[in-house]
Short mmCIF file of C-alpha atoms and ligand atoms in Angstrom, two decimals:
data_model
loop_
_atom_site.label_atom_id
_atom_site.label_comp_id
_atom_site.label_asym_id
_atom_site.label_seq_id
_atom_site.Cartn_x
_atom_site.Cartn_y
_atom_site.Cartn_z
CA MET A 1 68.18 105.40 -70.67
CA SER A 2 71.55 103.82 -71.47
CA ILE A 3 74.89 104.97 -72.70
CA LEU A 4 76.37 102.92 -75.55
CA LEU A 5 80.10 102.31 -75.37
CA THR A 6 81.56 101.04 -78.58
CA GLY A 7 84.92 99.26 -77.82
CA GLY A 8 83.68 99.07 -74.19
CA THR A 9 85.76 96.02 -73.35
CA GLY A 10 89.01 97.74 -74.40
CA PHE A 11 91.51 99.54 -72.18
CA ILE A 12 89.88 102.97 -71.94
CA GLY A 13 86.27 101.77 -72.64
CA SER A 14 86.31 99.23 -69.77
CA HIS A 15 87.51 101.79 -67.23
CA THR A 16 84.85 104.24 -68.49
CA ALA A 17 82.16 101.54 -68.16
CA VAL A 18 83.20 101.11 -64.52
CA GLU A 19 83.09 104.85 -63.76
CA LEU A 20 79.69 105.28 -65.53
CA LEU A 21 78.16 102.26 -63.66
CA GLN A 22 79.50 103.64 -60.41
CA SER A 23 77.77 106.93 -61.14
CA ASN A 24 74.50 105.01 -61.63
CA GLN A 25 74.27 105.10 -65.40
CA ASP A 26 73.12 102.12 -67.43
CA VAL A 27 75.75 100.89 -69.87
CA VAL A 28 75.47 98.93 -73.15
CA ILE A 29 78.73 97.69 -74.63
CA VAL A 30 79.27 96.75 -78.29
CA ASP A 31 82.70 95.25 -79.03
CA ASP A 32 83.87 92.72 -81.67
CA LEU A 33 86.50 91.41 -79.16
CA SER A 34 89.16 91.73 -81.88
CA ASN A 35 91.49 93.29 -79.26
CA SER A 36 89.84 92.38 -75.92
CA ALA A 37 88.16 89.46 -74.11
CA ALA A 38 84.59 88.72 -73.23
CA SER A 39 85.61 88.13 -69.69
CA VAL A 40 86.19 91.88 -69.27
CA VAL A 41 82.32 92.12 -68.95
CA ASP A 42 82.51 89.78 -65.94
CA ARG A 43 85.34 91.78 -64.43
CA ILE A 44 83.43 95.05 -64.90
CA GLU A 45 80.58 93.38 -62.99
CA ALA A 46 82.93 92.13 -60.31
CA ILE A 47 84.26 95.65 -59.69
CA THR A 48 80.93 97.48 -59.82
CA GLY A 49 78.32 94.88 -58.82
CA LYS A 50 76.41 95.80 -62.02
CA ARG A 51 76.51 93.99 -65.32
CA PRO A 52 76.56 96.06 -68.55
CA VAL A 53 74.48 94.75 -71.48
CA PHE A 54 76.94 93.30 -73.93
CA TYR A 55 76.79 92.61 -77.68
CA GLN A 56 79.66 91.05 -79.62
CA ALA A 57 79.39 92.89 -82.96
CA ASP A 58 81.29 94.98 -85.44
CA VAL A 59 80.23 98.60 -85.11
CA ALA A 60 80.34 98.95 -88.91
CA ASP A 61 77.61 96.26 -89.21
CA LYS A 62 74.49 98.32 -89.68
CA ALA A 63 72.00 95.53 -88.98
CA ALA A 64 73.78 94.66 -85.72
CA MET A 65 73.79 98.29 -84.66
CA LYS A 66 70.05 98.70 -85.52
CA LYS A 67 69.40 95.67 -83.26
CA VAL A 68 71.30 97.28 -80.38
CA PHE A 69 69.44 100.54 -80.78
CA SER A 70 66.04 98.83 -81.13
CA GLU A 71 66.55 96.64 -78.01
CA ASN A 72 67.87 99.45 -75.83
CA SER A 73 66.95 103.06 -75.16
CA ILE A 74 70.29 104.68 -76.02
CA ASP A 75 70.58 108.40 -75.20
CA ALA A 76 74.31 108.86 -75.86
CA VAL A 77 77.18 107.08 -77.52
CA ILE A 78 80.85 107.07 -76.48
CA HIS A 79 82.77 105.81 -79.47
CA PHE A 80 86.04 104.06 -78.41
CA ALA A 81 86.09 101.21 -80.97
CA GLY A 82 88.86 101.58 -83.52
CA PHE A 83 92.21 100.32 -84.76
CA LYS A 84 94.95 102.16 -82.83
CA ALA A 85 98.42 100.82 -83.56
CA VAL A 86 100.52 103.59 -85.17
CA GLY A 87 103.07 101.32 -86.90
CA GLU A 88 100.45 98.95 -88.22
CA SER A 89 98.48 101.91 -89.62
CA VAL A 90 101.51 102.81 -91.76
CA ARG A 91 101.61 99.22 -93.13
CA ILE A 92 97.85 98.77 -93.76
CA PRO A 93 96.44 102.25 -94.11
CA ILE A 94 93.36 101.28 -96.09
CA ALA A 95 92.19 98.88 -93.36
CA TYR A 96 92.59 101.76 -90.82
CA TYR A 97 90.63 104.24 -92.88
CA ARG A 98 87.97 101.60 -93.74
CA ASN A 99 87.42 100.50 -90.19
CA ASN A 100 87.75 103.78 -88.24
CA LEU A 101 85.73 105.85 -90.64
CA ASP A 102 83.05 103.21 -91.36
CA THR A 103 82.27 102.54 -87.75
CA THR A 104 81.77 106.26 -87.11
CA LEU A 105 79.57 106.75 -90.17
CA THR A 106 77.42 103.72 -89.32
CA LEU A 107 76.98 104.96 -85.79
CA LEU A 108 75.98 108.46 -86.92
CA GLU A 109 73.42 107.03 -89.38
CA THR A 110 72.01 104.64 -86.85
CA MET A 111 71.79 107.35 -84.18
CA LYS A 112 69.89 109.64 -86.58
CA GLU A 113 67.42 106.87 -87.37
CA PHE A 114 66.72 106.23 -83.68
CA GLY A 115 66.75 109.90 -82.56
CA CYS A 116 69.92 109.70 -80.41
CA HIS A 117 71.70 113.06 -80.37
CA ARG A 118 74.78 112.79 -78.15
CA PHE A 119 78.12 111.65 -79.46
CA ILE A 120 81.38 111.60 -77.44
CA PHE A 121 84.49 110.66 -79.41
CA SER A 122 87.79 109.15 -78.38
CA SER A 123 90.17 111.46 -80.13
CA SER A 124 93.85 111.91 -79.54
CA ALA A 125 96.57 114.52 -78.99
CA THR A 126 98.00 113.02 -82.18
CA VAL A 127 95.82 115.52 -84.09
CA TYR A 128 98.15 118.34 -82.86
CA GLY A 129 100.73 116.73 -85.23
CA THR A 130 104.22 118.10 -85.17
CA SER A 131 103.28 121.40 -83.51
CA ASP A 132 105.83 122.53 -80.91
CA LYS A 133 103.70 125.13 -79.20
CA VAL A 134 103.18 123.48 -75.82
CA PRO A 135 100.98 123.32 -73.87
CA PHE A 136 98.60 122.32 -76.62
CA THR A 137 95.34 124.26 -76.47
CA GLU A 138 92.12 123.01 -78.14
CA ASP A 139 92.11 125.93 -80.58
CA ALA A 140 95.71 125.25 -81.85
CA LYS A 141 96.08 125.42 -85.59
CA GLU A 142 95.94 121.87 -86.90
CA LEU A 143 99.09 121.02 -88.83
CA GLY A 144 98.18 117.53 -89.93
CA CYS A 145 99.24 114.14 -88.60
CA THR A 146 102.28 111.93 -88.94
CA ASN A 147 100.57 108.57 -89.63
CA PRO A 148 97.30 107.06 -90.93
CA TYR A 149 96.02 106.21 -87.43
CA GLY A 150 96.38 109.91 -86.56
CA TRP A 151 94.68 110.95 -89.79
CA THR A 152 91.69 108.68 -89.01
CA LYS A 153 91.24 110.65 -85.74
CA PHE A 154 91.68 113.96 -87.59
CA MET A 155 89.16 112.95 -90.27
CA ILE A 156 86.57 111.65 -87.80
CA GLU A 157 86.83 114.91 -85.88
CA GLN A 158 86.05 116.77 -89.18
CA ILE A 159 83.11 114.39 -89.93
CA LEU A 160 81.69 115.04 -86.45
CA LYS A 161 82.16 118.82 -86.70
CA ASP A 162 80.27 118.84 -90.00
CA ALA A 163 77.53 116.57 -88.60
CA ALA A 164 77.07 118.95 -85.66
CA LEU A 165 76.89 121.97 -87.94
CA ALA A 166 74.21 120.35 -90.05
CA ASP A 167 72.03 119.07 -87.17
CA PRO A 168 71.12 121.61 -84.51
CA GLU A 169 69.96 118.86 -82.14
CA LEU A 170 73.32 117.04 -82.17
CA SER A 171 75.77 117.38 -79.27
CA VAL A 172 79.35 116.31 -80.18
CA VAL A 173 82.18 116.21 -77.66
CA LEU A 174 85.68 115.49 -79.00
CA LEU A 175 88.05 114.29 -76.26
CA ARG A 176 91.72 114.51 -77.16
CA TYR A 177 93.60 112.06 -74.95
CA PHE A 178 97.22 112.52 -74.06
CA ASN A 179 99.09 109.34 -72.91
CA PRO A 180 96.86 107.09 -70.89
CA ILE A 181 98.64 104.61 -68.60
CA GLY A 182 97.89 102.90 -65.24
CA ALA A 183 95.07 100.50 -64.59
CA HIS A 184 92.11 100.04 -62.24
CA GLU A 185 93.40 99.68 -58.65
CA SER A 186 91.64 96.33 -58.38
CA GLY A 187 94.11 94.93 -60.98
CA MET A 188 91.14 93.36 -62.79
CA ILE A 189 91.18 95.58 -65.91
CA GLY A 190 94.04 97.21 -67.67
CA GLU A 191 95.91 97.43 -70.99
CA LYS A 192 96.81 94.20 -72.74
CA PRO A 193 98.81 94.94 -75.87
CA ASN A 194 98.88 92.53 -78.80
CA GLY A 195 102.44 91.31 -79.36
CA ILE A 196 105.39 93.62 -78.82
CA PRO A 197 104.11 96.84 -77.12
CA ASN A 198 104.54 100.07 -79.06
CA ASN A 199 103.81 102.30 -76.11
CA LEU A 200 106.20 103.14 -73.30
CA MET A 201 104.45 101.92 -70.14
CA PRO A 202 103.40 98.47 -71.38
CA TYR A 203 106.94 97.98 -72.61
CA ILE A 204 108.34 98.94 -69.19
CA THR A 205 105.99 96.58 -67.33
CA GLN A 206 107.00 93.74 -69.69
CA VAL A 207 110.67 94.44 -69.03
CA ALA A 208 109.92 94.47 -65.33
CA ALA A 209 108.11 91.12 -65.69
CA GLY A 210 111.11 89.62 -67.51
CA ILE A 211 109.15 89.22 -70.80
CA ARG A 212 111.61 91.62 -72.57
CA ASP A 213 115.18 92.08 -71.49
CA HIS A 214 115.56 95.88 -71.75
CA LEU A 215 113.84 99.04 -72.78
CA SER A 216 115.07 100.99 -75.76
CA VAL A 217 114.86 104.72 -75.11
CA PHE A 218 114.17 106.31 -78.44
CA GLY A 219 116.56 109.29 -78.59
CA ASP A 220 118.43 111.20 -75.92
CA ASP A 221 119.18 114.33 -77.96
CA TYR A 222 115.79 116.10 -77.83
CA PRO A 223 115.67 119.66 -76.51
CA THR A 224 114.23 118.51 -73.17
CA HIS A 225 115.62 118.52 -69.60
CA ASP A 226 117.35 115.13 -70.03
CA GLY A 227 117.26 114.78 -73.82
CA THR A 228 114.47 112.13 -73.87
CA GLY A 229 110.93 112.75 -75.13
CA VAL A 230 108.45 114.47 -72.90
CA ARG A 231 104.77 113.42 -72.74
CA ASP A 232 101.66 114.04 -70.66
CA TYR A 233 100.89 110.72 -68.94
CA ILE A 234 97.39 110.40 -67.48
CA HIS A 235 95.99 107.71 -65.27
CA VAL A 236 93.30 105.78 -67.14
CA VAL A 237 90.88 106.09 -64.22
CA ASP A 238 91.19 109.90 -64.33
CA LEU A 239 90.65 109.72 -68.11
CA ALA A 240 87.54 107.59 -67.58
CA LYS A 241 86.20 110.12 -65.11
CA GLY A 242 86.71 112.75 -67.78
CA HIS A 243 84.22 110.84 -69.91
CA VAL A 244 81.61 110.96 -67.12
CA ALA A 245 82.12 114.72 -66.97
CA ALA A 246 81.81 114.98 -70.79
CA TYR A 247 78.63 112.89 -70.69
CA ASN A 248 77.08 115.20 -68.07
CA TYR A 249 78.11 118.22 -70.05
CA SER A 250 76.50 116.89 -73.22
CA THR A 251 73.07 116.79 -71.55
CA SER A 252 72.86 120.59 -71.75
CA HIS A 253 74.88 121.26 -74.88
CA THR A 254 74.50 121.18 -78.62
CA GLY A 255 77.16 121.80 -81.33
CA CYS A 256 80.70 120.52 -81.19
CA GLU A 257 83.18 121.11 -78.32
CA ILE A 258 86.76 119.87 -78.00
CA PHE A 259 88.51 119.06 -74.74
CA ASN A 260 92.04 117.91 -73.90
CA LEU A 261 92.17 115.14 -71.34
CA GLY A 262 95.64 115.34 -69.84
CA THR A 263 97.33 116.42 -66.60
CA GLY A 264 99.20 119.42 -68.02
CA ILE A 265 102.50 117.96 -66.68
CA GLY A 266 105.24 116.66 -68.96
CA TYR A 267 107.51 113.83 -67.95
CA SER A 268 110.45 112.44 -69.90
CA VAL A 269 111.04 108.82 -70.82
CA LEU A 270 113.75 108.63 -68.13
CA ASP A 271 111.50 110.34 -65.54
CA ILE A 272 109.00 107.50 -66.16
CA VAL A 273 111.65 104.84 -65.91
CA HIS A 274 112.92 106.23 -62.57
CA ALA A 275 109.45 106.82 -61.15
CA PHE A 276 108.52 103.24 -62.06
CA GLU A 277 111.65 101.92 -60.36
CA GLU A 278 111.02 103.91 -57.21
CA ALA A 279 107.30 103.15 -56.92
CA ASN A 280 107.79 99.42 -57.38
CA HIS A 281 111.32 98.90 -55.93
CA LEU A 282 112.86 97.26 -58.97
CA LYS A 283 115.29 98.07 -61.78
CA ILE A 284 114.47 98.65 -65.46
CA PRO A 285 117.48 97.97 -67.67
CA TYR A 286 117.51 100.39 -70.63
CA GLU A 287 119.65 101.41 -73.59
CA ILE A 288 119.66 104.59 -75.58
CA ALA A 289 118.48 103.86 -79.15
CA PRO A 290 117.99 106.13 -82.21
CA ARG A 291 114.94 108.43 -82.37
CA ARG A 292 111.67 106.80 -83.52
CA ALA A 293 110.27 108.19 -86.77
CA GLY A 294 107.38 110.55 -86.24
CA ASP A 295 108.13 111.29 -82.54
CA ILE A 296 108.15 114.90 -81.34
CA ALA A 297 110.23 116.30 -78.48
CA THR A 298 107.51 117.53 -76.13
CA CYS A 299 103.80 117.14 -75.88
CA TYR A 300 101.58 118.12 -72.99
CA ALA A 301 98.04 119.53 -72.53
CA SER A 302 96.56 122.75 -71.57
CA THR A 303 93.94 121.58 -69.02
CA GLU A 304 92.34 125.01 -68.58
CA LYS A 305 89.25 124.38 -70.73
CA ALA A 306 88.43 120.96 -69.34
CA SER A 307 88.78 122.27 -65.84
CA ARG A 308 86.72 125.46 -66.47
CA VAL A 309 83.92 123.95 -68.61
CA LEU A 310 83.71 120.30 -67.53
CA GLY A 311 84.81 120.88 -63.92
CA TRP A 312 87.19 117.93 -64.35
CA LYS A 313 90.80 117.57 -63.43
CA ALA A 314 93.16 114.60 -63.27
CA GLU A 315 93.90 113.73 -59.64
CA LYS A 316 96.19 110.75 -59.65
CA SER A 317 99.97 111.02 -59.34
CA LEU A 318 102.77 109.52 -61.45
CA GLU A 319 103.44 107.21 -58.53
CA ASP A 320 99.79 105.95 -58.71
CA MET A 321 100.15 105.37 -62.43
CA CYS A 322 103.41 103.36 -61.97
CA ARG A 323 102.10 101.32 -59.10
CA ASP A 324 98.75 100.50 -60.77
CA SER A 325 100.40 99.59 -64.09
CA TRP A 326 102.65 97.13 -62.31
CA ASN A 327 99.86 95.78 -60.14
CA TRP A 328 97.88 95.01 -63.33
CA GLN A 329 100.92 93.40 -65.04
CA CYS A 330 101.47 91.11 -62.01
CA GLY A 331 97.90 89.86 -61.91
CA LYS A 332 96.46 86.94 -63.83
CA TRP A 333 94.40 89.05 -66.33
CA ALA A 334 97.43 90.64 -68.02
CA LYS A 335 98.81 87.23 -69.03
C1 LIG B 1 101.73 107.21 -79.39
C2 LIG B 1 101.31 107.58 -80.82
C3 LIG B 1 100.04 108.40 -80.73
C4 LIG B 1 98.95 107.60 -80.04
C5 LIG B 1 99.47 107.15 -78.63
C6 LIG B 1 98.46 106.19 -78.01
C7 LIG B 1 103.38 107.72 -82.17
C8 LIG B 1 104.28 108.62 -82.92
N1 LIG B 1 102.39 108.33 -81.47
O1 LIG B 1 102.07 108.35 -78.66
O2 LIG B 1 99.60 108.70 -82.02
O3 LIG B 1 97.84 108.37 -79.87
O4 LIG B 1 100.74 106.46 -78.76
O5 LIG B 1 98.81 105.94 -76.69
O6 LIG B 1 103.53 106.52 -82.21
N2 LIG B 1 109.37 105.38 -76.01
C9 LIG B 1 110.65 104.81 -75.89
N3 LIG B 1 110.73 103.44 -75.94
C10 LIG B 1 109.68 102.64 -76.20
C11 LIG B 1 108.39 103.21 -76.41
C12 LIG B 1 108.28 104.58 -76.33
O7 LIG B 1 111.62 105.49 -75.64
O8 LIG B 1 109.87 101.40 -76.32
C13 LIG B 1 109.23 106.85 -75.94
C14 LIG B 1 108.73 107.54 -77.18
O9 LIG B 1 109.82 107.85 -78.04
C15 LIG B 1 107.99 108.78 -76.54
C16 LIG B 1 107.48 108.23 -75.24
O10 LIG B 1 108.26 107.09 -74.95
O11 LIG B 1 108.93 109.75 -76.31
C17 LIG B 1 106.02 107.85 -75.29
O12 LIG B 1 105.81 106.96 -76.39
P1 LIG B 1 104.44 106.21 -76.58
O13 LIG B 1 104.01 105.53 -75.33
O14 LIG B 1 104.57 105.33 -77.79
O15 LIG B 1 103.37 107.33 -76.87
P2 LIG B 1 103.39 108.52 -78.00
O16 LIG B 1 104.51 108.33 -79.00
O17 LIG B 1 103.47 109.83 -77.28
#
């Protein structure tokens, strides 16, 4: 039996492929390579000694997905594939809704046809919207999202909840990620943003590498300990291990369950800058800039449910995250 990872050559998908292969699972990856490279499959093999089965295909292509399901015995799907740039989603919302919803619907239909009943979804803390009741618990009242990317996550969660209600055999696990950073300690896989990075850590590593001259810190007048925004940064390897725990959980579960994957600790933008400088012995020039539209002051997870039900907890420190992010940026694969 194999686990299908859509978007399995992307940042989080590739790290999850490594963790699953290292826990002796068979992995099939479907990715259209629109935001990743085929060589990631070789690198996953170099790290684990095992080669995942790979198909270059669009997950919304029904015929391609039927081929994948007919050529492999898929017992669970982890759905990472999707458009994920917040700013871009504001500019081209229809493309975001079309792609992110279509891929999910195609997968659900194909799974039903082939009798596959386990679906794990890459959701996001973005579905907590502008709520200010930290830490965020999975049962928090949903207040809506601030951008189309977030709404696609919100809508897909709803589709999957409805699918689980209608099909007593279906097991759905919704994983709400906080802020994944870091990279595999081998330096062979990591996050490679397209163009100017939107997210904090890739921006910092590009400043450190001399690709950008300084970091703009978006706002220093938030009600936080130093005025800059507070987030729950989680090492991508811990996050990947959370998927292995969710997969194991789904073997004995039906219905729909939601889990936060975060550390439960909030760090400010300046905490991250200083931790990065200390871990890597370099300086990050920064300037205070206006707030970024849609940002909230503070966001961190309640980790109680994931720890209690999945038996999973993030283990890596902020220093590990800063060191591994920089190690990846310095290697040849980030170029
Ligand atoms: C963002 C998205 C979120 C998405 C997540 C994926 C928004 C509003 N939210 O989360 O929907 O799921 O990425 O990883 O875009 N910052 C700077 N300077 C920079 C970049 C960021 O000061 O150049 C600050 C931000 O204001 C924020 C913190 O760093 O306080 C983290 O930002 P970022 O990495 O973009 O993540 P989120 O905004 O939390």
